[in-house]
Structure formats: C-alpha cells, structure tokens
Amino acid sequence: MTTPGRTTAEHTAADTLEGGPRRGRVRPGGRRGVPLPLLVPALAGLAFLLLPLIALLVRAPWRDLPEQLTGGEVWQALRLSLLCATAATALSLVVGVPLAWLLARTEFPGRGLVRALVTLPLVLPPVVGGVALLLALGRNGVVGQWLDSWFGITLPFTTAGVVLAETFVAMPFLVISVEGTLRAADPRYEEAAQTLGASRFTAFRRVTLPLIAPGVAAGSVLAWARALGEFGATITFAGNFPGRTQTMPLAVYLALQNDPAAAIALSLVLLAVSIAVLAGLRDRWMTAS
Amino acid sequence: MTTDLDTSGEGLDARLVVDRGTFRLDVTLTAAPGDVVALLGPNGAGKTTALRALAGLVPLTGGRLRLDGAVLDRTPPESRPVGVVFQDYLLFPHLTALDNVAFGPRCRGASKAEARAQAAQWLDRMGLADHAGAKPRRLSGGQAQRVALARALATRPRLLLLDEPLAALDARTRLEVRAQLRRHLDEFEAVAVLVTHDPLDAMVLADRLVVVEHGQVVQEGTPADIARRPRTDYIAQLVGLNLYQGRSEGHTVRLDAGPAITTTEVLTGPVFVAFPPSAVTLHRERPTGSSARNLWRCEVAGLETHGDQVRAALTGELPLAADLTTVAAAELDLHPGAPVWATVKAAQTHAYPA
C-alpha cells in the first residue's frame, strides 16, 4: 500500500534534519559554470517533483469544484483531519519536548539506542506502525486488554485512535527538531539560571523553553503537517469510518476508487493546506534567523 | 599547602579537589568577608573549574567547601548563596535587562512586583536605569557587564564569583569598566573571587592573588608582594621580571644552570633572583670601567617593540630580557644573532629565599 501525501512532509523534514532552512541558503555563484551532468539531472528531478502537482491542477474539475467541495462529507473529513492533527501535535508537544530535553541534556546509559528508537517511526512504514499499535493498544493488545477490562477504554477504530496513530508517526519529527535546537542552544544559560536560584525545571521553563521556541514551533508545524497527511497507520489502527476516523487522506483514497473528480478536489484542498503551512513555516524561519 | 581551619568563621574556607583523570585540581582558598581574591593563571590551569566548583556546577571529588560556617559540599547550585558573573555574561536574551536582574529575586521567592522593584534599584545603582527595558543584544559590552553584575548581586550572595569579568570587552571600555568594577567590589560586603589570566585586572581588582598553575596553587599574596617576588617563570613573565633560581652565599648567587649573579642582599641557601628588563644595559664591545657588578656575554635571539621601547630576548651565558629605547637599539645595530654584552648593577637585582 502506498501512502499519498507523504512526500511533501518528508522533504521538509529532511531539510530540517540537516539544518538547511535555519542556516540560510547556500547560494552558488550564479548560473555560470553549472556542469551539464549536474544541471540535467537536477532539472529532471525538479520536473519530477513538480509534474504531479501540475497535473493535479491541470486535471482539476474547476467548474464542478464548488459543487464537489460543498458536500458535507468533505468538510467532515477536513474538520476531523485538522482536529486530529492538532490534537496529535499537542500530544507530541507535551511528551516530545521533555523527551527531546532528556536526549539533548542528560547522559544515561543507552541514550544512543533510545535516540535511535525514537527516530524509528521516521523510517518505519506507517502501516507497520499501525499494526504495532494494534498489537499494543488493540482490544487484545499487550496494554489494550488492560485498558479495556479495567477502564473500559477502547482505542482502535475511534477518533482517539486516529490521534494516537498520527502522534506515533509525527512525534519523531518534533523530537528530532527540538533536540537539534536544544543542542545548538547554549546549555550554560541553564547553569546561569541555576546560580540565580532556579531549579533545573524552572531553568528549563523560564530560560530554555523561550530560547528554543522557534525550534519548537518549526517542529510542531512539521509534526502537524505529517499528522495531517498520515494514512497508513491511521487506516490500520483506526479504520475508515466517515465522521469518526475518516481523515482527508483516507477520504481521498476512497474517493479515487468511486469518484476520481472528488478525489482530485479533496487533494486540492490538502495541497492548499500544505502550501499554506509551508508559507507559514518560511515566515517563521525567516524571522527566527 | 596548609591553611588555618577556622570552622566557625565567616567567609570562605575551601579546598577544591576535582579529579578528571588526566587533570586534577587541588586548590585551597580562604577569604574573609570583604576580601576580593583573584585566581590568576594561564589558560587550562583550572581556574574556571575552581570557580564552577565553588558555584556547584562541577561536583567536588574531594576537599571541602564552607561559606560562613555552612558546609556546601553537596548543595546544588540553586541553593547556594553564590552569585556568578559569567565570562560572556550569559544574560537571558529573551528578557529585558530589568527582568534579567529580577530573575534571581523571583526564583528566591520574591513576588513579581517586589523582584522588579529590587531589580530597578540594582540597575539604578549601576547607572543603568535608562536601559531597564532593553534586551541584552541592545546593550554595549560595558552595559551588559554591569547588568550581569547587578543580576548576580540581586540575589544578595555571600560569595560573588566573576569569571574573566573584563575579557569580553575591548581595550577602551575595559579601562572604564575595570575602575567601575573595582568600586562595586569595594562596596561588596561578602567574599568575591574572580578568575583572570590578566595580571593587570587581578592587581587592580583584587586584594589578594592566588596563582594557579596545572591545577595547583603555586603562589599567593598581595599584588605588590607577587609583583616583587615572583616564584615561577609564569608569574615572572606576567609581572615582567627576569627570574632565576640558585644558591646564595654572601652576595653571590650561583644559579642552578648558568653563571653567578651578584646581589646586594646577603642570604644563604636556595634563593630566587629577579631584576627587571629595564635594569639591563647592552653593549656591543666588552665594557671597560663599568661599575656594574654583573657582566654576561649574550646573543640577540629576538626583538619586539613594546610601546616606544624595544624588548630584546637574549640567549648565551644567561637567558634574559632587556629593554632599551628604539634609538639605543638602532645605535647598537641590534639584530637577531648579534653578539652583545649585558650588564646589570647589583643594586638593581632583588634576591629572596626560595
């Protein structure tokens, strides 16, 4: 199974991992002297990335678009997508920022391994993530059976399940981004705060957190965008129930089989949201540097 | 090294031992309230480690730390009555000067309004009332230094630590800030310890110098004492003296390596002999009829200008530094490799027991 809507998020993620956008762009000395063996594949690559987007715009049923988009199901799916992505980002922030701090600022045995495990969902096929979530939190899962019998909580195939699936896939983006910012931030500010009477937690809250705010914001946007496009883990763990677990990517996939025009319309909406996010991200990065 | 242990006494009583495998710091520091002590030493001597150990940012692997009678060996930094002015100040960039200074009182339990009122007073004392609302990046180096000092003092510490307090400033600001800092340190009623590699900063700011090399105290005393009687090559170089070690018999000091030096002091046993480069007179021909008691045959190894003076580094019978005017250097036709005779009057040397 392929995962539509994944590429955009991953390209922006890769940029952040290498610190590209924050360090400013490298501008080679003009167009002169670009060797053909580099120029031709570069342009081919660019065309390959742009072509599908252009095709989407060219084939879009512009005339029927208002009609396509006024359907209640579209807004239901979009609303659910935005809601779940935001909840997943919030959840990622609550546990991901402390996790990033732990990885960046403390020494403990096996830290390298923990860090590798945190980043695993970045490379793991999301479907596998969904299966793993089912085995952990499903009704008969390792933890899920106790949640069910003790608290009566069932997570699979619920909106909460969507949020969890998205968090599982998106949180590593936030952790990696925040950890990088933390490593770049001078830890001696925390020491200075401590000598002024701040506990380590107060130092983190009042000094470190404001200092790394741009990194946290960038990481949140990345995580949000990734959560918005999440498909594999969501459909595996939460299913595809309109109004409850059917997010936009799922709706697109479903529509593509019955009503391609509707799929294109939905894709356009997601594309618009992605571009808006990217634009917002650019502004943030520009002002942060 | 031995120290009187006054366990009940006020002030600082510390033996700081920090073992890092390849590097071991073992420094004893005592100071009474009102004292300003400078830890002076070359880079990598362990001065900053000592300071961080006093602040609690580096754990002690041995020794003890008492401040006003209270044992602080295991106290975390936030609970120590210690204020630190860091080398590059580390003012919180997202807070205004006022909020930087208010940070400490706030952490120590003052209400927001109270902390800000105290901070405003401190800034006023530092002559920075007009800059209370400025973010650190809008402050000049000298202003930032004063905000950092105000921030450290605002917690009313019983021990004030300053890490290279003037190193981040340019030469002109430095002069002014040094004088201001001296005034603030004079007013400070508790112990102040500053770390520096600059002998002038140490001598202007501190009442007492503790010279640290390779993690050990090699000499301590008043600035005047240390400037007059250096005991290591590093200190001699800092204070600009030629320093030799030997055994004295009567007026003659026989050096461990090299010739003898005639002095005016009468001492017996191991001694140091020091004389300033300005006490050395150079001649191209062997001088006749010179009243100087010390005469050595040397060779110019190198020359450098020191203001309107030329400092000649000499090798030969006795390696030494000699100062002479640019005119004299030209007349003597000094150049690396030139043979010269160096004379020093006995009265210009100073011998003291090793």
PDB file of N, CA and C in Angstrom, chain B residues 12-16 27-30 54 64-66:
ATOM      1  N   LEU B  12      34.924  32.466  53.365  1.00  0.00           N
ATOM      2  CA  LEU B  12      35.090  31.270  52.552  1.00  0.00           C
ATOM      3  C   LEU B  12      36.243  30.436  53.078  1.00  0.00           C
ATOM      4  N   ASP B  13      35.994  29.150  53.179  1.00  0.00           N
ATOM      5  CA  ASP B  13      37.047  28.221  53.548  1.00  0.00           C
ATOM      6  C   ASP B  13      36.865  27.003  52.661  1.00  0.00           C
ATOM      7  N   ALA B  14      37.736  26.843  51.678  1.00  0.00           N
ATOM      8  CA  ALA B  14      37.503  25.789  50.694  1.00  0.00           C
ATOM      9  C   ALA B  14      38.793  25.084  50.331  1.00  0.00           C
ATOM     10  N   ARG B  15      38.685  23.786  50.162  1.00  0.00           N
ATOM     11  CA  ARG B  15      39.720  23.048  49.453  1.00  0.00           C
ATOM     12  C   ARG B  15      38.990  22.331  48.326  1.00  0.00           C
ATOM     13  N   LEU B  16      39.281  22.771  47.111  1.00  0.00           N
ATOM     14  CA  LEU B  16      38.545  22.279  45.957  1.00  0.00           C
ATOM     15  C   LEU B  16      39.376  21.207  45.266  1.00  0.00           C
ATOM     16  N   VAL B  27      43.006  22.992  44.951  1.00  0.00           N
ATOM     17  CA  VAL B  27      43.264  24.387  45.283  1.00  0.00           C
ATOM     18  C   VAL B  27      42.627  24.716  46.624  1.00  0.00           C
ATOM     19  N   THR B  28      43.392  25.316  47.499  1.00  0.00           N
ATOM     20  CA  THR B  28      42.841  25.753  48.775  1.00  0.00           C
ATOM     21  C   THR B  28      42.630  27.256  48.726  1.00  0.00           C
ATOM     22  N   LEU B  29      41.442  27.671  49.125  1.00  0.00           N
ATOM     23  CA  LEU B  29      41.077  29.085  49.063  1.00  0.00           C
ATOM     24  C   LEU B  29      40.438  29.493  50.374  1.00  0.00           C
ATOM     25  N   THR B  30      40.954  30.525  50.999  1.00  0.00           N
ATOM     26  CA  THR B  30      40.270  31.063  52.170  1.00  0.00           C
ATOM     27  C   THR B  30      40.148  32.564  51.978  1.00  0.00           C
ATOM     28  N   LEU B  54      33.053  26.099  42.985  1.00  0.00           N
ATOM     29  CA  LEU B  54      32.518  26.968  44.040  1.00  0.00           C
ATOM     30  C   LEU B  54      31.029  27.215  43.818  1.00  0.00           C
ATOM     31  N   ARG B  64      36.644  20.236  50.642  1.00  0.00           N
ATOM     32  CA  ARG B  64      35.505  20.736  51.409  1.00  0.00           C
ATOM     33  C   ARG B  64      35.169  22.141  50.918  1.00  0.00           C
ATOM     34  N   LEU B  65      33.983  22.585  51.255  1.00  0.00           N
ATOM     35  CA  LEU B  65      33.577  23.943  50.900  1.00  0.00           C
ATOM     36  C   LEU B  65      32.685  24.485  52.003  1.00  0.00           C
ATOM     37  N   ARG B  66      33.191  25.497  52.703  1.00  0.00           N
ATOM     38  CA  ARG B  66      32.400  26.119  53.760  1.00  0.00           C
ATOM     39  C   ARG B  66      32.270  27.597  53.460  1.00  0.00           C
TER      40      ARG B  66
END
